[in-house]
C-alpha atoms as one frame of an Amber mdcrd trajectory, in Angstrom:
protein
   0.033  -0.011  -0.025   2.853   2.339   0.804   4.376   2.014  -2.613   1.185
   3.196  -4.327   1.654   6.687  -2.687   4.954   7.146  -4.237   3.428   7.077
  -7.725   1.914  10.552  -7.228   3.232  12.977  -9.705   3.997  16.535  -9.844
   0.794  17.254 -11.830  -0.974  16.822  -8.394   1.329  19.032  -6.470   1.848
  21.852  -8.878   3.365  25.154  -7.814  -0.098  26.766  -7.777  -1.567  24.113
  -5.515   1.487  24.365  -3.162   1.062  28.100  -3.043  -2.672  27.836  -2.318
  -2.141  25.684   0.652   1.242  27.112   1.778   1.344  27.561   5.504   4.517
  29.665   5.857   3.067  33.154   5.841   0.279  32.071   8.206   2.935  30.524
  10.677   5.303  33.396  10.761   3.027  36.400  10.497   3.093  37.859  14.083
  -0.504  39.186  13.610  -2.037  35.757  12.550  -1.033  33.196  15.135  -4.313
  31.273  15.456  -3.090  28.295  13.509  -0.308  27.811  16.130  -2.402  28.231
  19.257  -4.653  25.928  21.120  -7.339  23.986  19.348 -10.906  25.361  19.529
 -12.957  23.204  22.043 -15.086  21.548  19.244 -12.295  21.168  16.711 -11.690
  17.530  17.475 -15.502  16.852  17.033 -15.761  18.270  13.453 -15.428  16.093
  10.382 -11.645  16.669   9.634 -10.870  17.675   6.067  -7.149  17.157   4.917
  -6.248  20.814   5.435  -7.905  20.750   8.947  -5.819  17.659   9.875  -2.620
  19.396   8.700  -3.330  22.495  10.817  -4.001  20.321  13.766  -0.633  18.570
  13.392   1.144  21.990  13.684   2.883  22.540  16.935   2.024  25.636  19.028
   4.901  28.088  18.846   5.431  29.574  22.318   3.964  33.077  22.788   7.243
  34.458  24.078   8.998  33.662  20.603   7.986  36.717  18.602  10.692  37.344
  16.125   9.904  35.607  12.705  13.197  33.934  12.121  13.185  32.532  15.691
   9.627  31.333  15.244  10.777  29.591  11.977  13.863  28.110  13.684  11.715
  26.742  16.577   9.147  25.295  14.161  11.479  23.315  12.054  12.765  21.676
  15.123   9.274  20.736  16.369   7.397  20.344  13.145   6.948  16.640  13.482
   6.295  16.437  17.231   2.720  15.447  16.885   3.244  12.802  14.262   3.217
   9.159  15.222   5.257   7.405  12.473   3.929   4.079  13.664   0.528   4.939
  12.594   1.068   4.313   8.836  -2.655   4.189   8.059  -3.125   7.787   9.412
  -0.151   9.061   7.654  -1.211   7.851   4.325  -4.757   8.825   4.486  -5.444
  11.765   2.033  -1.604  11.923   1.452  -1.178  13.458   4.809   2.462  12.586
   5.142   3.264  13.820   1.557   1.303  17.047   2.057   2.996  17.638   5.382
   6.380  17.155   3.848   5.859  19.670   1.066   4.683  22.220   3.679   7.832
  21.357   5.788  10.110  21.949   2.812   8.504  25.536   2.614   9.474  26.084
   6.276  12.854  24.878   5.602  13.378  27.568   3.076  13.148  30.163   5.855
  15.943  28.964   8.127  19.789  28.885   7.657  21.583  25.674   6.565  22.621
  24.496  10.091  18.949  24.675  11.280  17.901  22.720   8.210  20.553  19.940
   8.989  19.502  19.724  12.622  15.817  19.564  11.726  16.208  16.895   9.031
  18.486  14.730  11.395  15.558  14.868  13.991  13.048  13.968  11.357  14.921
  11.084   9.917  15.891   9.675  13.295  12.264   9.704  14.308  11.278   8.009
  11.149  13.717   5.126  11.775  11.056   3.872  14.190   9.197   2.674  11.089
  11.208   1.327   8.085   8.354   2.008   5.647   8.001   5.586   6.732  11.796
   6.042   6.650  11.952   4.763   3.033   8.815   6.848   2.028  10.312  10.125
   3.369  13.662   9.171   1.574  11.798   8.849  -1.658   9.710  12.164  -1.036
  12.987  14.111  -0.325  14.478  12.902  -3.644  11.138  13.420  -5.576  10.680
  17.027  -4.385  14.152  18.273  -3.906  15.975  16.601  -6.712  13.672  16.213
  -9.669  13.903  19.253 -11.909  10.123  19.325 -12.544   9.388  19.831  -8.878
   8.278  23.403  -7.885  10.371  23.154  -4.720  13.396  21.478  -6.198  16.467
  22.390  -4.052  19.515  20.221  -4.068  21.040  21.843  -1.137  18.183  20.694
   1.154  18.491  17.232  -0.154  22.040  16.968   1.164  21.051  16.402   4.838
  18.417  13.862   3.934  20.803  11.778   1.738  23.408  12.049   4.608  20.985
  10.681   7.070  20.019   7.882   4.631  23.459   6.835   4.185  24.199   6.869
   8.026  21.134   4.801   8.820  21.502   1.222  10.183  18.134   0.380   8.698
  19.519   0.087   5.114  21.839  -2.326   3.500  24.913  -1.289   1.582  22.929
  -2.095  -1.659  20.095   0.196  -0.623  22.679   2.985   0.091  24.198   2.755
  -3.463  21.721   5.215  -5.123  21.647   7.775  -2.233  25.420   7.635  -2.214
  25.669   8.356  -5.898  23.111  11.246  -5.656  25.000  12.812  -2.928  28.364
  12.721  -4.727  26.756  14.200  -7.728  25.012  16.888  -5.874  28.241  17.811
  -4.123  29.725  18.832  -7.427  29.549  22.496  -8.452  27.506  23.698  -5.621
  26.388  27.180  -5.348  29.077  29.325  -3.762  31.794  26.863  -4.901  34.173
  27.107  -7.860  32.677  25.207 -10.987  34.698  22.424 -12.283  37.064  23.567
 -15.144  37.023  21.874 -18.526  38.346  22.115 -22.059  35.930  23.254 -24.763
  36.314  23.042 -28.593  35.112  25.534 -31.149  34.005  25.019 -34.745  37.540
  25.713 -36.111  38.905  23.106 -33.516  40.543  25.605 -31.486  40.188  25.003
 -27.721  39.720  27.066 -24.571  39.139  26.646 -20.880  36.076  27.519 -18.874
  38.136  29.287 -16.298  39.805  31.325 -18.777  36.586  32.983 -20.101  36.948
  36.588 -19.081  33.599  38.219 -18.011  31.841  39.479 -14.904  29.398  36.575
 -15.477  29.677  33.388 -17.499  26.392  31.723 -18.438  27.336  27.953 -18.818
  24.637  26.523 -21.141  24.678  22.802 -21.645  22.367  21.898 -24.488  21.667
  19.506 -27.338  20.689  20.862 -30.866  18.032  18.172 -31.198  16.416  19.002
 -27.899  13.092  21.010 -28.381  13.381  22.445 -24.804  16.930  23.567 -25.775
  15.657  25.327 -28.864  13.068  27.100 -26.833  15.750  28.109 -24.210  18.071
  29.426 -26.847  15.318  31.650 -28.250  14.416  32.939 -24.818  18.087  33.820
 -24.194  18.344  35.407 -27.653  15.308  37.719 -27.074  15.865  38.659 -23.401
  16.546  42.376 -23.090  18.250  42.231 -19.802  20.543  39.221 -20.759  21.461
  40.825 -24.062  22.092  44.094 -22.235  24.677  42.549 -20.144  26.209  40.847
 -23.164  26.474  44.248 -25.118  27.989  45.661 -21.953  30.765  43.071 -22.036
  29.605  41.869 -18.567  28.363  38.647 -19.615  29.462  35.831 -21.884  27.465
  32.719 -22.784  29.485  29.538 -23.161  27.068  26.989 -24.991  28.434  23.471
 -24.604  27.244  20.366 -26.580  28.166  17.361 -24.445  27.265  14.500 -26.853
  29.168  13.217 -29.968  26.965  14.015 -32.963  29.230  16.270 -34.681  27.207
  16.664 -37.793  24.177  17.866 -35.756  26.290  20.240 -33.775  27.794  21.925
 -36.890  24.354  22.203 -38.471  22.976  24.019 -35.523  25.769  26.676 -35.410
  24.242  29.133 -37.722  21.212  29.420 -35.334  23.272  30.653 -32.491  24.315
  34.273 -31.962  27.816  35.022 -32.959  28.392  36.724 -29.534  28.078  33.268
 -27.973  30.941  30.905 -27.462  29.610  27.900 -29.392  31.467  24.724 -28.431
  31.399  21.056 -27.769  33.048  18.787 -25.314  35.240  16.962 -27.838  36.921
  14.866 -25.283  33.764  13.685 -23.687  35.009  14.729 -20.278  31.749  16.105
 -18.929  29.769  12.933 -19.682  32.330  10.239 -19.371  34.163  12.020 -16.568
  31.183  13.025 -14.629  32.480  16.508 -13.773  28.935  17.975 -13.995  25.686
  16.372 -12.964  23.423  17.168 -15.960  20.048  15.777 -15.216  18.451  16.873
 -18.441  18.840  19.370 -21.275  18.997  22.442 -21.145  20.935  22.911 -18.043
  22.123  26.429 -17.072  24.767  27.463 -14.532  25.518  31.081 -13.842  29.035
  31.744 -12.676  30.639  35.086 -11.352  34.005  36.276 -12.599  35.883  33.969
 -10.304  33.881  30.985 -11.754  31.856  30.378  -8.431  28.503  29.136  -9.009
  25.750  31.808  -8.425  22.832  29.624  -9.946  22.923  25.951 -10.447  20.828
  24.110 -13.068  18.425  27.043 -12.887  15.276  28.072 -14.729  15.138  30.893
 -17.350  12.904  32.929 -15.058  15.298  32.762 -12.114  18.209  33.603 -14.429
  16.413  36.577 -15.861  15.292  37.753 -12.326  18.851  37.654 -11.131  19.981
  39.911 -13.872  17.065  42.324 -13.396  18.194  42.812  -9.866  21.791  43.481
 -10.840  20.954  46.396 -13.073
């Protein structure tokens, strides 16, 4: 029965749905504290709808904690206090555990990394009381925090989940192979860290190095000429006023990299790319074969600063454009 719940797809949990039932603003707004206060006398006697149950499961933040960041920090450490992970029937009714997890991820976005690590450690330690729940939470964390289609995708927040899974005595070495691989992949080219250098090859067979590209910003654009999503992304980049403004000012360079080996397709696509871009390929197949970048799908965009430190990793076009709009 538990496995059936893992088949829910992101169509059910779209970004709009998550925003509609997002609890974060309600939790942290000092003027609206009713959701975190004591239950109404007749609350337990009402027919509980899923959202009512979710609200009931929230811990009551102490009244003397009034500063929003402190309220968020307290909440992430106590978020799961009322959950009995041994009661799997209750947890799986109306997707309660999955819905609670998505709201929990929203709250995690409001606290610093050390608070995230501590909260996740507490959660996964508690979940170890029931193997099926532990495995389900592990799958949820990967589904929502790693898959590119997830509206709450955030690899940094997946790291503590994977670390707890790998440390757990519940799982065999075989069961830890995938989380171990994911953790190794995610740790590459993290935000705030220097991107891995590599050699790229141009149409005239001349070569260059990523770290030698001289610009305030480098947009590292992994793409495939036969990928429809890549063609759409290329058009968006070509017509974006803010991105092209930075290019014209000499502050931004786009390094488009083809990582596969269909040389004919790559050459045929060259004419459709602006001459201001660095149109290249990974001739030595170091990116794919060497695994120096974790490319989940095409297109994949990394934004680097002048020192080649990662600003945005595998980001969406909207976030990229928003970043440059804020730099003007």
